[in-house]
CSV table of C-alpha atoms in Angstrom, one decimal:
chain,number,residue,atom,x,y,z
F,1,MET,CA,94.1,94.5,85.4
F,2,GLN,CA,92.5,92.3,82.8
F,3,ASP,CA,95.1,93.7,80.4
F,4,PHE,CA,97.8,92.4,82.6
F,5,ARG,CA,97.8,88.6,82.9
F,6,TYR,CA,100.7,86.5,83.9
F,7,LEU,CA,101.5,82.8,83.4
F,8,TYR,CA,98.5,80.5,84.0
F,9,ASP,CA,98.2,77.5,86.2
F,10,VAL,CA,101.2,78.3,88.4
F,11,SER,CA,99.7,79.7,91.6
F,12,THR,CA,100.1,77.7,94.8
F,13,LEU,CA,96.8,79.1,96.1
F,14,SER,CA,94.3,76.6,97.6
F,15,LEU,CA,91.1,77.2,99.5
F,16,ASN,CA,89.4,74.7,101.9
F,17,ARG,CA,85.8,75.5,101.4
F,18,GLU,CA,84.7,73.4,104.2
F,19,ALA,CA,86.7,75.3,106.7
F,20,CYS,CA,85.6,78.7,105.3
F,21,THR,CA,83.3,80.7,107.5
F,22,GLY,CA,82.4,83.2,104.8
F,23,CYS,CA,83.7,86.2,106.7
F,24,GLY,CA,84.8,87.8,103.4
F,25,MET,CA,88.2,89.0,104.6
F,26,CYS,CA,90.0,87.4,101.6
F,27,GLU,CA,87.7,89.3,99.3
F,28,ILE,CA,88.6,92.5,101.0
F,29,VAL,CA,92.4,92.1,101.1
F,30,CYS,CA,93.1,90.5,97.7
F,31,PRO,CA,94.4,93.2,95.3
F,32,HIS,CA,93.4,91.1,92.3
F,33,GLY,CA,89.8,90.1,93.0
F,34,VAL,CA,90.7,86.4,93.2
F,35,PHE,CA,87.9,85.6,95.7
F,36,LYS,CA,84.2,86.1,95.8
F,37,VAL,CA,82.0,85.2,98.7
F,38,ASP,CA,78.7,83.7,97.7
F,39,LYS,CA,76.1,82.0,100.0
F,40,LYS,CA,78.4,82.4,103.1
F,41,LYS,CA,81.3,80.6,101.4
F,42,ALA,CA,84.3,82.1,99.7
F,43,GLY,CA,85.2,80.8,96.2
F,44,VAL,CA,88.2,81.3,94.0
F,45,ILE,CA,86.9,83.0,90.9
F,46,ASP,CA,90.2,83.9,89.3
F,47,LYS,CA,93.0,81.7,90.3
F,48,ASN,CA,95.2,82.9,87.4
F,49,GLY,CA,95.0,86.4,88.7
F,50,CYS,CA,96.7,85.3,92.0
F,51,MET,CA,100.2,86.8,92.5
F,52,GLU,CA,100.8,84.8,95.7
F,53,CYS,CA,101.2,87.9,97.9
F,54,GLY,CA,99.8,85.9,100.8
F,55,ALA,CA,97.4,88.6,102.2
F,56,CYS,CA,94.4,86.3,102.1
F,57,ALA,CA,96.1,83.4,104.0
F,58,LYS,CA,97.5,85.8,106.5
F,59,ASN,CA,94.1,87.3,107.3
F,60,CYS,CA,91.9,84.2,107.1
F,61,PRO,CA,90.5,83.6,110.6
F,62,ALA,CA,89.6,80.0,109.7
F,63,GLU,CA,93.0,79.2,108.3
F,64,ALA,CA,91.2,77.9,105.2
F,65,ILE,CA,93.6,79.4,102.7
F,66,ASN,CA,96.9,78.1,101.8
F,67,VAL,CA,99.5,79.8,99.5
F,68,THR,CA,103.3,79.9,99.4
F,69,PRO,CA,103.8,83.7,99.5
F,70,GLY,CA,106.7,85.4,97.9
F,71,VAL,CA,108.0,88.1,95.6
F,72,GLY,CA,107.6,87.6,91.9
F,73,CYS,CA,110.9,89.2,91.1
F,74,ALA,CA,113.5,87.7,88.8
F,75,ALA,CA,116.5,89.4,90.4
F,76,TYR,CA,115.4,88.2,93.8
F,77,ILE,CA,114.9,84.6,92.7
F,78,ILE,CA,118.3,84.5,91.1
F,79,GLN,CA,119.8,85.6,94.5
F,80,THR,CA,117.9,82.9,96.3
F,81,TRP,CA,119.4,80.4,93.8
F,82,ILE,CA,122.8,81.6,94.6
F,83,ILE,CA,122.8,82.3,98.3
F,84,GLY,CA,119.8,80.2,99.4
F,85,LYS,CA,116.5,81.0,101.0
F,86,ASN,CA,118.2,81.3,104.4
F,87,GLY,CA,120.3,84.1,103.1
F,88,ASN,CA,117.2,85.9,102.2
F,89,SER,CA,115.5,85.6,105.5
F,90,ARG,CA,118.6,87.3,106.9
F,91,GLY,CA,117.9,90.1,104.5
F,92,ILE,CA,121.0,89.6,102.3
F,93,ALA,CA,119.2,89.3,99.0
F,94,LYS,CA,118.0,92.6,97.8
F,95,CYS,CA,114.6,93.1,96.4
F,96,TYR,CA,114.1,96.6,95.1
D,1,MET,CA,119.7,111.3,115.7
D,2,GLU,CA,119.4,110.5,112.0
D,3,ASP,CA,115.8,109.5,112.3
D,4,ASN,CA,114.8,112.9,113.4
D,5,CYS,CA,116.7,114.6,110.6
D,6,CYS,CA,115.6,115.8,107.3
D,7,SER,CA,117.6,117.5,104.6
D,8,ASN,CA,118.9,121.0,105.1
D,9,ASN,CA,116.6,122.1,102.3
D,10,ASP,CA,113.7,121.0,104.3
D,11,LYS,CA,114.9,122.9,107.3
D,12,LYS,CA,115.2,126.0,105.3
D,13,GLU,CA,111.7,125.6,104.1
D,14,PHE,CA,110.4,125.2,107.6
D,15,PHE,CA,112.0,128.3,108.9
D,16,GLY,CA,110.5,130.4,106.2
D,17,SER,CA,112.0,131.8,103.0
D,18,VAL,CA,114.6,134.5,103.1
D,19,SER,CA,112.3,137.1,101.6
D,20,HIS,CA,110.4,137.2,104.8
D,21,LEU,CA,113.4,138.5,106.7
D,22,LYS,CA,113.7,142.1,107.8
D,23,PRO,CA,116.2,144.0,105.8
D,24,PHE,CA,119.6,143.4,107.3
D,25,ALA,CA,120.7,146.9,108.0
D,26,SER,CA,117.5,147.9,109.8
D,27,THR,CA,118.2,145.4,112.7
D,28,PRO,CA,119.3,147.7,115.6
D,29,VAL,CA,121.9,145.3,116.9
D,30,MET,CA,123.4,145.1,113.5
D,31,GLN,CA,123.5,148.9,113.0
D,32,ASN,CA,125.8,149.1,116.0
D,33,LYS,CA,128.1,146.6,114.5
D,34,LYS,CA,127.9,147.7,111.0
D,35,GLU,CA,131.5,147.2,110.2
D,36,GLU,CA,131.6,143.7,111.6
D,37,ALA,CA,128.4,142.8,109.8
D,38,ALA,CA,129.7,144.0,106.5
D,39,CYS,CA,132.6,141.6,106.5
D,40,CYS,CA,130.6,138.6,107.7
D,41,GLY,CA,128.8,137.9,104.5
D,42,SER,CA,125.1,137.2,104.0
D,43,PRO,CA,122.5,138.4,106.6
D,44,PRO,CA,121.7,136.1,109.5
D,45,GLY,CA,118.9,133.6,109.2
D,46,PRO,CA,115.7,133.7,111.3
D,47,GLU,CA,115.4,132.8,114.9
D,48,TYR,CA,115.1,129.1,115.8
D,49,SER,CA,111.5,127.9,116.1
D,50,ARG,CA,110.0,127.6,119.6
D,51,PHE,CA,109.7,123.9,118.9
D,52,ALA,CA,113.4,123.5,118.4
D,53,ARG,CA,115.1,121.0,120.8
D,54,PRO,CA,118.9,120.5,121.2
D,55,GLY,CA,120.0,117.6,119.1
D,56,TYR,CA,116.9,117.5,116.8
D,57,GLU,CA,116.0,119.1,113.6
D,58,ILE,CA,112.5,119.9,112.6
D,59,CYS,CA,111.4,118.4,109.3
D,60,GLY,CA,110.2,120.7,106.5
D,61,PHE,CA,106.9,119.1,106.3
D,62,VAL,CA,106.0,119.9,110.0
D,63,GLU,CA,104.1,123.2,110.3
D,64,ASP,CA,103.2,123.1,113.9
D,65,PHE,CA,102.9,120.9,117.0
D,66,MET,CA,99.7,119.8,118.7
D,67,ASP,CA,99.6,119.2,122.4
D,68,THR,CA,98.1,115.8,123.3
D,69,ALA,CA,98.0,113.5,126.3
D,70,ALA,CA,100.9,111.6,124.8
D,71,GLY,CA,103.0,114.8,124.3
D,72,PRO,CA,103.3,117.2,121.4
D,73,VAL,CA,102.4,115.7,118.0
D,74,PRO,CA,103.7,117.2,114.8
D,75,LYS,CA,101.1,118.6,112.5
D,76,ILE,CA,102.2,118.1,108.9
D,77,ARG,CA,101.7,120.1,105.8
D,78,THR,CA,99.5,118.7,103.2
D,79,GLN,CA,101.3,120.4,100.3
D,80,LEU,CA,104.6,119.3,99.1
D,81,SER,CA,107.5,121.9,98.9
D,82,MET,CA,109.9,122.3,96.0
D,83,ALA,CA,112.4,120.4,98.2
D,84,ASP,CA,110.0,117.5,98.6
D,85,HIS,CA,109.4,117.3,94.9
D,86,ALA,CA,113.2,117.5,94.1
D,87,MET,CA,113.9,114.7,96.6
D,88,SER,CA,111.1,112.6,95.2
D,89,VAL,CA,112.6,112.9,91.7
D,90,SER,CA,116.1,112.0,92.9
D,91,ALA,CA,114.7,109.0,94.8
D,92,ARG,CA,113.0,107.9,91.5
D,93,PHE,CA,116.4,108.0,89.9
D,94,GLY,CA,117.9,105.8,92.7
D,95,ILE,CA,119.7,108.7,94.4
D,96,GLY,CA,119.3,108.7,98.1
D,97,ARG,CA,116.5,106.2,97.7
D,98,ASP,CA,117.8,103.7,100.3
D,99,SER,CA,117.8,106.3,103.1
D,100,TYR,CA,114.6,108.1,102.2
D,101,GLY,CA,112.8,107.6,105.5
D,102,ILE,CA,111.1,109.7,108.2
D,103,ALA,CA,111.0,109.1,111.9
D,104,PRO,CA,108.2,106.7,113.0
D,105,GLY,CA,105.5,107.7,115.4
D,106,ILE,CA,102.4,109.8,115.5
D,107,TYR,CA,101.8,112.8,113.2
D,108,CYS,CA,98.5,114.6,112.4
D,109,THR,CA,96.8,116.7,109.8
D,110,GLY,CA,94.3,119.4,110.3
D,111,THR,CA,93.0,119.6,113.9
D,112,PRO,CA,92.1,116.1,114.8
D,113,ALA,CA,90.1,115.2,118.0
D,114,ALA,CA,89.9,112.1,120.1
D,115,ASP,CA,87.4,110.6,117.7
D,116,SER,CA,89.4,111.3,114.5
D,117,PRO,CA,90.5,108.4,112.3
D,118,VAL,CA,94.0,107.0,112.6
D,119,LEU,CA,95.8,106.2,109.3
D,120,VAL,CA,98.7,103.9,109.5
D,121,THR,CA,101.4,104.1,106.9
D,122,ALA,CA,105.1,103.3,106.0
D,123,ASN,CA,108.0,105.6,106.7
D,124,TYR,CA,109.2,105.8,103.1
D,125,LYS,CA,109.1,109.5,102.4
D,126,LEU,CA,107.5,109.0,98.9
D,127,THR,CA,104.7,107.0,100.6
D,128,PHE,CA,104.3,109.6,103.4
D,129,ASP,CA,104.2,112.4,100.8
D,130,ALA,CA,101.7,110.6,98.7
D,131,LEU,CA,99.4,110.2,101.7
D,132,ARG,CA,99.7,113.7,103.2
D,133,MET,CA,99.1,115.3,99.8
D,134,GLU,CA,95.6,113.8,99.9
D,135,LEU,CA,94.8,115.0,103.4
D,136,SER,CA,94.2,118.6,103.0
D,137,SER,CA,90.9,119.3,104.8
D,138,VAL,CA,91.1,116.0,106.6
D,139,ASP,CA,91.5,115.9,110.4
D,140,ALA,CA,93.4,112.7,111.1
D,141,TRP,CA,96.1,111.1,113.1
D,142,ILE,CA,98.8,109.4,111.2
D,143,LEU,CA,100.7,106.5,112.7
D,144,VAL,CA,104.0,106.1,110.8
D,145,LEU,CA,105.6,102.7,111.2
D,146,ASP,CA,109.3,102.0,111.0
D,147,THR,CA,109.4,100.1,107.7
D,148,ARG,CA,113.1,101.1,107.3
D,149,GLY,CA,112.2,103.6,104.6
D,150,ILE,CA,110.4,101.0,102.4
D,151,ASN,CA,107.0,101.5,100.8
D,152,VAL,CA,103.9,99.7,102.1
D,153,TRP,CA,103.7,96.7,99.8
D,154,CYS,CA,107.4,95.9,99.7
D,155,ALA,CA,107.7,96.4,103.4
D,156,ALA,CA,104.7,94.0,104.0
D,157,GLY,CA,106.4,91.4,101.8
D,158,LYS,CA,109.5,91.7,103.9
D,159,SER,CA,107.6,91.5,107.2
D,160,LEU,CA,108.6,95.0,108.1
D,161,PHE,CA,105.1,96.4,107.8
D,162,SER,CA,104.0,93.7,110.1
D,163,THR,CA,101.6,92.8,112.9
D,164,GLU,CA,104.6,93.1,115.2
D,165,GLU,CA,105.4,96.6,114.1
D,166,VAL,CA,101.8,97.8,114.2
D,167,VAL,CA,101.4,96.5,117.8
D,168,LYS,CA,104.7,97.9,118.9
D,169,ARG,CA,104.1,101.3,117.4
D,170,VAL,CA,100.6,101.6,118.8
D,171,LYS,CA,102.1,100.9,122.3
D,172,THR,CA,105.2,103.1,122.1
D,173,SER,CA,103.3,106.1,120.6
D,174,GLY,CA,100.7,106.2,123.3
D,175,LEU,CA,97.9,106.2,120.8
D,176,ASP,CA,95.4,104.9,123.4
D,177,LYS,CA,95.8,108.2,125.3
D,178,ILE,CA,95.3,110.3,122.2
D,179,VAL,CA,92.2,108.7,120.7
D,180,SER,CA,89.0,107.5,122.3
D,181,HIS,CA,88.1,104.9,119.7
D,182,ARG,CA,90.0,101.7,119.0
D,183,GLU,CA,90.3,101.5,115.3
D,184,LEU,CA,93.2,101.8,112.8
D,185,ILE,CA,92.9,102.3,109.1
D,186,LEU,CA,95.6,100.3,107.3
D,187,PRO,CA,96.4,100.4,103.6
D,188,GLN,CA,95.0,97.3,102.0
D,189,LEU,CA,98.4,96.3,100.5
D,190,SER,CA,99.8,95.9,104.0
D,191,ALA,CA,97.6,92.8,104.5
D,192,THR,CA,100.5,90.8,103.1
D,193,GLY,CA,102.4,91.5,106.3
D,194,VAL,CA,99.7,92.3,108.9
D,195,SER,CA,97.1,89.9,110.4
D,196,ALA,CA,94.1,92.0,111.4
D,197,ILE,CA,93.0,89.4,113.9
D,198,ASP,CA,96.4,89.3,115.7
D,199,VAL,CA,96.6,93.1,115.8
D,200,LYS,CA,93.2,93.2,117.5
D,201,LYS,CA,94.2,90.5,119.9
D,202,ARG,CA,97.5,92.0,120.9
D,203,SER,CA,96.8,95.8,120.8
D,204,GLY,CA,93.0,96.0,121.3
D,205,PHE,CA,92.8,98.0,118.1
D,206,LYS,CA,90.5,96.9,115.3
D,207,VAL,CA,92.0,97.0,111.8
D,208,VAL,CA,89.9,98.5,109.0
D,209,TRP,CA,91.4,97.9,105.6
D,210,GLY,CA,91.6,101.2,103.7
D,211,PRO,CA,92.0,101.6,100.0
D,212,ILE,CA,95.1,100.7,98.1
D,213,ARG,CA,95.9,104.2,96.8
D,214,ALA,CA,96.3,107.3,99.0
D,215,ASN,CA,94.2,109.3,96.5
D,216,ASP,CA,91.1,107.3,97.5
D,217,ILE,CA,91.5,107.9,101.2
D,218,LYS,CA,89.3,110.9,101.4
D,219,THR,CA,86.4,109.2,99.5
D,220,PHE,CA,86.9,106.2,101.7
D,221,ILE,CA,86.6,108.2,105.0
D,222,ASP,CA,83.7,110.2,103.6
D,223,ALA,CA,81.8,107.0,102.6
D,224,GLY,CA,82.0,105.9,106.2
D,225,MET,CA,85.1,103.7,105.8
D,226,LYS,CA,83.8,101.9,102.8
D,227,ALA,CA,85.9,101.1,99.7
D,228,ASP,CA,84.3,100.3,96.4
D,229,GLU,CA,85.8,97.6,94.2
D,230,SER,CA,88.0,99.9,92.2
D,231,MET,CA,89.8,101.1,95.3
D,232,ARG,CA,90.6,97.5,96.2
D,233,ARG,CA,92.3,96.6,92.9
D,234,VAL,CA,95.9,97.4,92.0
D,235,THR,CA,96.4,99.1,88.7
D,236,PHE,CA,99.5,99.4,86.4
D,237,THR,CA,98.8,102.4,84.3
D,238,VAL,CA,101.3,103.8,81.8
D,239,SER,CA,102.3,106.6,84.2
D,240,GLU,CA,102.7,104.0,87.1
D,241,ARG,CA,105.1,102.1,84.8
D,242,LEU,CA,107.0,105.0,83.4
D,243,VAL,CA,108.1,106.3,86.8
D,244,LEU,CA,109.7,102.9,87.4
D,245,ILE,CA,112.0,103.2,84.4
D,246,PRO,CA,114.7,105.6,85.9
D,247,VAL,CA,115.2,103.4,88.9
D,248,GLU,CA,115.5,100.3,86.7
D,249,LEU,CA,118.2,102.1,84.7
D,250,SER,CA,120.0,103.2,87.8
D,251,PHE,CA,120.5,99.6,88.8
D,252,LEU,CA,122.3,99.0,85.5
D,253,VAL,CA,124.9,101.7,85.9
D,254,LYS,CA,127.4,99.6,87.9
D,255,PRO,CA,127.2,96.3,85.9
D,256,THR,CA,127.3,98.4,82.7
D,257,PHE,CA,130.8,99.6,83.6
D,258,LEU,CA,132.0,96.1,83.9
D,259,ILE,CA,130.2,95.0,80.7
D,260,LEU,CA,131.7,97.8,78.7
D,261,LEU,CA,135.1,97.0,79.9
D,262,GLY,CA,134.5,93.3,78.9
D,263,ILE,CA,133.2,94.4,75.5
D,264,PHE,CA,136.3,96.5,74.7
D,265,LEU,CA,138.7,93.8,75.8
D,266,LEU,CA,136.9,91.1,73.8
D,267,SER,CA,136.6,93.3,70.8
D,268,GLY,CA,140.4,93.9,70.6
D,269,ILE,CA,141.2,90.2,70.4
D,270,GLY,CA,142.2,89.1,66.9
D,271,THR,CA,145.0,88.0,64.7
D,272,GLU,CA,147.4,90.5,66.2
D,273,ILE,CA,146.5,89.0,69.7
D,274,PHE,CA,145.2,92.4,70.9
D,275,SER,CA,144.6,95.4,68.8
D,276,LEU,CA,143.7,98.7,70.4
D,277,LYS,CA,142.3,100.0,67.2
D,278,ASP,CA,139.9,97.0,66.9
D,279,ALA,CA,139.1,97.3,70.6
D,280,TRP,CA,137.8,100.7,69.9
D,281,SER,CA,136.2,100.4,66.4
D,282,ARG,CA,134.6,97.0,67.1
D,283,GLY,CA,134.0,97.8,70.7
D,284,VAL,CA,131.8,100.8,69.8
D,285,MET,CA,129.6,98.6,67.6
D,286,ALA,CA,129.2,96.0,70.4
D,287,ALA,CA,128.5,98.7,73.0
D,288,PHE,CA,125.9,100.1,70.6
D,289,ALA,CA,124.2,96.6,70.4
D,290,TYR,CA,124.3,96.4,74.2
D,291,ALA,CA,122.7,99.8,74.6
D,292,ALA,CA,120.0,98.9,72.2
D,293,GLY,CA,119.3,95.8,74.4
D,294,ILE,CA,118.9,98.1,77.5
D,295,PHE,CA,116.7,100.5,75.6
D,296,SER,CA,114.3,97.8,74.3
D,297,GLY,CA,114.4,95.7,77.5
D,298,ALA,CA,114.3,98.3,80.3
D,299,ILE,CA,112.5,101.1,78.6
D,300,VAL,CA,110.3,99.8,75.8
D,301,VAL,CA,109.1,96.7,77.7
D,302,PRO,CA,107.8,98.7,80.7
D,303,ALA,CA,106.3,101.4,78.5
D,304,ILE,CA,104.2,99.2,76.2
D,305,LEU,CA,104.0,96.1,78.4
D,306,GLN,CA,100.4,95.0,77.8
D,307,TRP,CA,100.6,95.4,74.0
D,308,LEU,CA,103.6,93.1,73.7
D,309,PRO,CA,102.9,89.5,72.7
D,310,GLY,CA,103.4,86.7,75.2
D,311,LYS,CA,102.7,86.4,78.9
D,312,ALA,CA,106.3,85.7,79.9
D,313,PHE,CA,108.3,88.9,80.3
D,314,SER,CA,111.4,87.2,78.8
D,315,VAL,CA,109.3,86.7,75.6
D,316,LYS,CA,108.2,90.3,75.6
D,317,GLY,CA,111.8,91.4,76.0
D,318,ALA,CA,112.9,89.1,73.2
D,319,VAL,CA,110.3,90.6,70.9
D,320,THR,CA,111.3,94.2,71.5
D,321,GLY,CA,114.9,93.0,71.4
D,322,ILE,CA,114.6,91.4,68.0
D,323,ILE,CA,113.1,94.6,66.6
D,324,ALA,CA,116.0,96.7,68.2
D,325,ALA,CA,118.5,94.1,66.9
D,326,PHE,CA,117.1,94.4,63.4
D,327,PHE,CA,117.8,98.2,63.5
D,328,ILE,CA,121.3,97.5,64.7
D,329,VAL,CA,121.9,95.1,61.9
D,330,MET,CA,120.5,97.5,59.3
D,331,THR,CA,122.7,100.4,60.7
D,332,LEU,CA,125.9,98.4,60.8
D,333,LYS,CA,125.4,96.3,57.6
D,334,GLY,CA,128.1,98.2,55.7
D,335,VAL,CA,130.8,98.0,58.5
D,336,ALA,CA,130.4,94.6,60.1
D,337,ASN,CA,130.5,91.2,58.4
D,338,THR,CA,127.8,88.5,58.7
D,339,TRP,CA,129.4,86.8,61.7
D,340,GLU,CA,129.6,90.1,63.5
D,341,LEU,CA,126.1,91.1,62.6
D,342,THR,CA,124.8,87.7,63.9
D,343,ALA,CA,126.7,88.2,67.2
D,344,LEU,CA,125.3,91.7,67.6
D,345,PHE,CA,121.8,90.5,66.9
D,346,LEU,CA,122.1,87.8,69.6
D,347,CYS,CA,123.6,90.3,72.0
D,348,THR,CA,120.8,92.9,71.7
D,349,THR,CA,118.1,90.2,71.9
D,350,ALA,CA,119.6,88.4,74.9
D,351,VAL,CA,120.1,91.6,76.9
D,352,SER,CA,116.6,92.8,76.1
D,353,SER,CA,115.0,89.5,77.0
D,354,TYR,CA,116.9,89.4,80.3
D,355,LEU,CA,116.1,92.9,81.3
D,356,GLY,CA,112.4,92.4,80.3
D,357,MET,CA,112.4,89.4,82.6
D,358,ASN,CA,113.9,91.5,85.4
D,359,PHE,CA,111.0,93.9,85.1
D,360,THR,CA,108.8,91.2,86.8
D,361,GLY,CA,110.3,92.6,90.1
D,362,SER,CA,108.6,95.9,89.6
D,363,THR,CA,105.1,94.8,88.6
D,364,PRO,CA,102.1,94.3,90.9
D,365,TYR,CA,100.9,91.1,89.3
D,366,THR,CA,103.7,88.6,88.7
D,367,SER,CA,103.6,85.6,91.0
D,368,PRO,CA,106.8,84.1,92.3
D,369,SER,CA,105.8,80.6,91.0
D,370,GLY,CA,105.3,82.1,87.6
D,371,VAL,CA,108.5,84.1,87.6
D,372,GLU,CA,110.5,81.0,88.6
D,373,LYS,CA,108.8,78.9,86.0
D,374,GLU,CA,109.6,81.4,83.3
D,375,MET,CA,113.2,81.8,84.5
D,376,ARG,CA,113.9,78.1,84.4
D,377,LYS,CA,113.1,78.2,80.7
D,378,ALA,CA,114.4,81.6,79.7
D,379,ILE,CA,117.7,81.8,81.5
D,380,PRO,CA,119.3,78.9,79.6
D,381,VAL,CA,118.2,80.3,76.3
D,382,GLN,CA,119.5,83.8,77.2
D,383,ALA,CA,122.8,82.4,78.4
D,384,LEU,CA,123.2,80.3,75.3
D,385,ALA,CA,122.5,83.3,73.1
D,386,GLY,CA,124.9,85.4,75.1
D,387,PHE,CA,127.6,82.8,74.9
D,388,ALA,CA,127.1,82.3,71.1
D,389,SER,CA,127.3,86.0,70.6
D,390,ILE,CA,130.7,86.2,72.4
D,391,VAL,CA,132.1,83.2,70.5
D,392,LEU,CA,130.9,84.6,67.1
D,393,TRP,CA,132.2,88.1,68.0
D,394,ILE,CA,135.7,86.8,68.8
D,395,GLY,CA,135.7,84.3,66.0
D,396,ALA,CA,134.7,87.0,63.5
D,397,ALA,CA,137.9,88.9,64.2
D,398,PHE,CA,139.9,86.0,62.9
D,399,ILE,CA,137.9,85.6,59.7
D,400,ARG,CA,137.4,89.1,58.5
C-alpha cells in the first residue's frame, strides 16, 4: 500500500508505551502495518498509514491505544454534518 | 421466512437441471393421462428434495445436509453456479445489493469432524461466495453471522460484525456441541468490531485472527493458523478498484435525473424569459459537460488512482476534471461563447473533484480525520466553482 498514501499528520492514533505489555495484538490486527513490537513494547512505525479503523484499540488488552475510530467516507461525513452524529448511531446515515 | 430464501434460480440449480429429467412421455402416470398432460404445458419438475421442509426453500449453494449433535448442518458447494455469478454481477451494479444476504448460522464444507476449524464470516452473499470458493478440499465449519447482508469490514465498522453478534451466534448455533475445540477463525478485518478478549470471556471460544482475503485461507490453515505479513495487509489493486466503479455510478442515477432537469431548465432562461429551443441546444452542451465530470471523477479517478498527483482525492478529481474539461472546451469551441465555455469548464471540474472526493468512501486507506480535513477545504471551492458555473451559464444567455 506504499503507492496509496493519504493525508499526513491527521490520525488521532496514540499509544501509551508504558501501559503496553508487548502482546503484539495490534501488530496482528492492523491492516496497514502501523505497529511493530520490538523488545516487548509496541511502537508506532507508520502513523501516516493509519486509517483510524479502530481495530488495534478494540483489541488492546492493556488499553494502551487510543484512536477515534470512524469511516473515511465523504458521503458519510456530509450526512453527519447534516443530521448529526446521533442520527448516524441510529443508522440513518448511509455508508455504502 | 425471507432469511431462508434464495432466488428461484438458485432453487432450480439445487434441484438439478432439466436435462436430467426422464423424458416426459415415458412416465407411466403421464401415459395414462396423455391428453391432460398435452394441454398442461411443459413437463413437471423433479420431486422435492428429502431435505425440503414446509415453509422453507433450500438455497442453491447447499448440496447436502450433515447430521450433527446440534441438528442438520447444510453442506455447501465450493463452486459458484451461473446464478451465483449473475447475482454477483447485478449486486456489483447496485441491483439487489441491499438485500443480498443469506441466513445466519452454521454451514460446512467437505466432511468436517469435531476437531475441524471454524471459520466465521459475514452473511453478505458476495462475502460468503468469496469464502466458499476457496474451500474446495477443506473440511471446515462456517459460522455465518447476521451482519444484515453487509461485508466483513463495513459490518465491523457499523458494529454489526461485533463481539455481541459472535457471542450470540456461537450460543444460538450450538457450536459447542458440534466441535470439541474452542477456537474461532475470524477474518482480520473484523477486528474493528470484535474484541478477541471479550469473545473469549463471554463465549469461551478463543479468537484466532485469520487472513484478510479469503483466497489466503487455505494457506493459513495449512501453515498451522499462521499468516505471513502479506496476508495481513489490505491491497487496492486495479481490479479491486475497477469492480467498485459500477456501484459508484449506480448511486448517481437518481441525483442525475434531478441535475439534468435543472440543467435543461437553467439552459432555457434567456432574453425570451424561457426558450425551449435554447433549453435543448444549450442543455445538451451542459449535460455533456456534466457527463464528462462523472466520467473523469467516478471512472478515471478510481482507475488510475495512485498515478494521479496529490494525496487529497478532491485534488485528484480536479486534475482529471481539468483534462476532461479541456476536451469539452475544444469540442464546443465553435458553438459556445467564451462565457459558456468557462461555465462548462468549471462545471466539469467541480463535478469531477466532488466525485473524486466521494471515492474516499470506497477505499481501504482513507482515515475519517483526513477525509474531514480535505472536505473542509475542498467543498467551499467546489461549491464556489459550481455556483460561478451556473451564474456564467445563465448570464451568457443574455450576452450572446
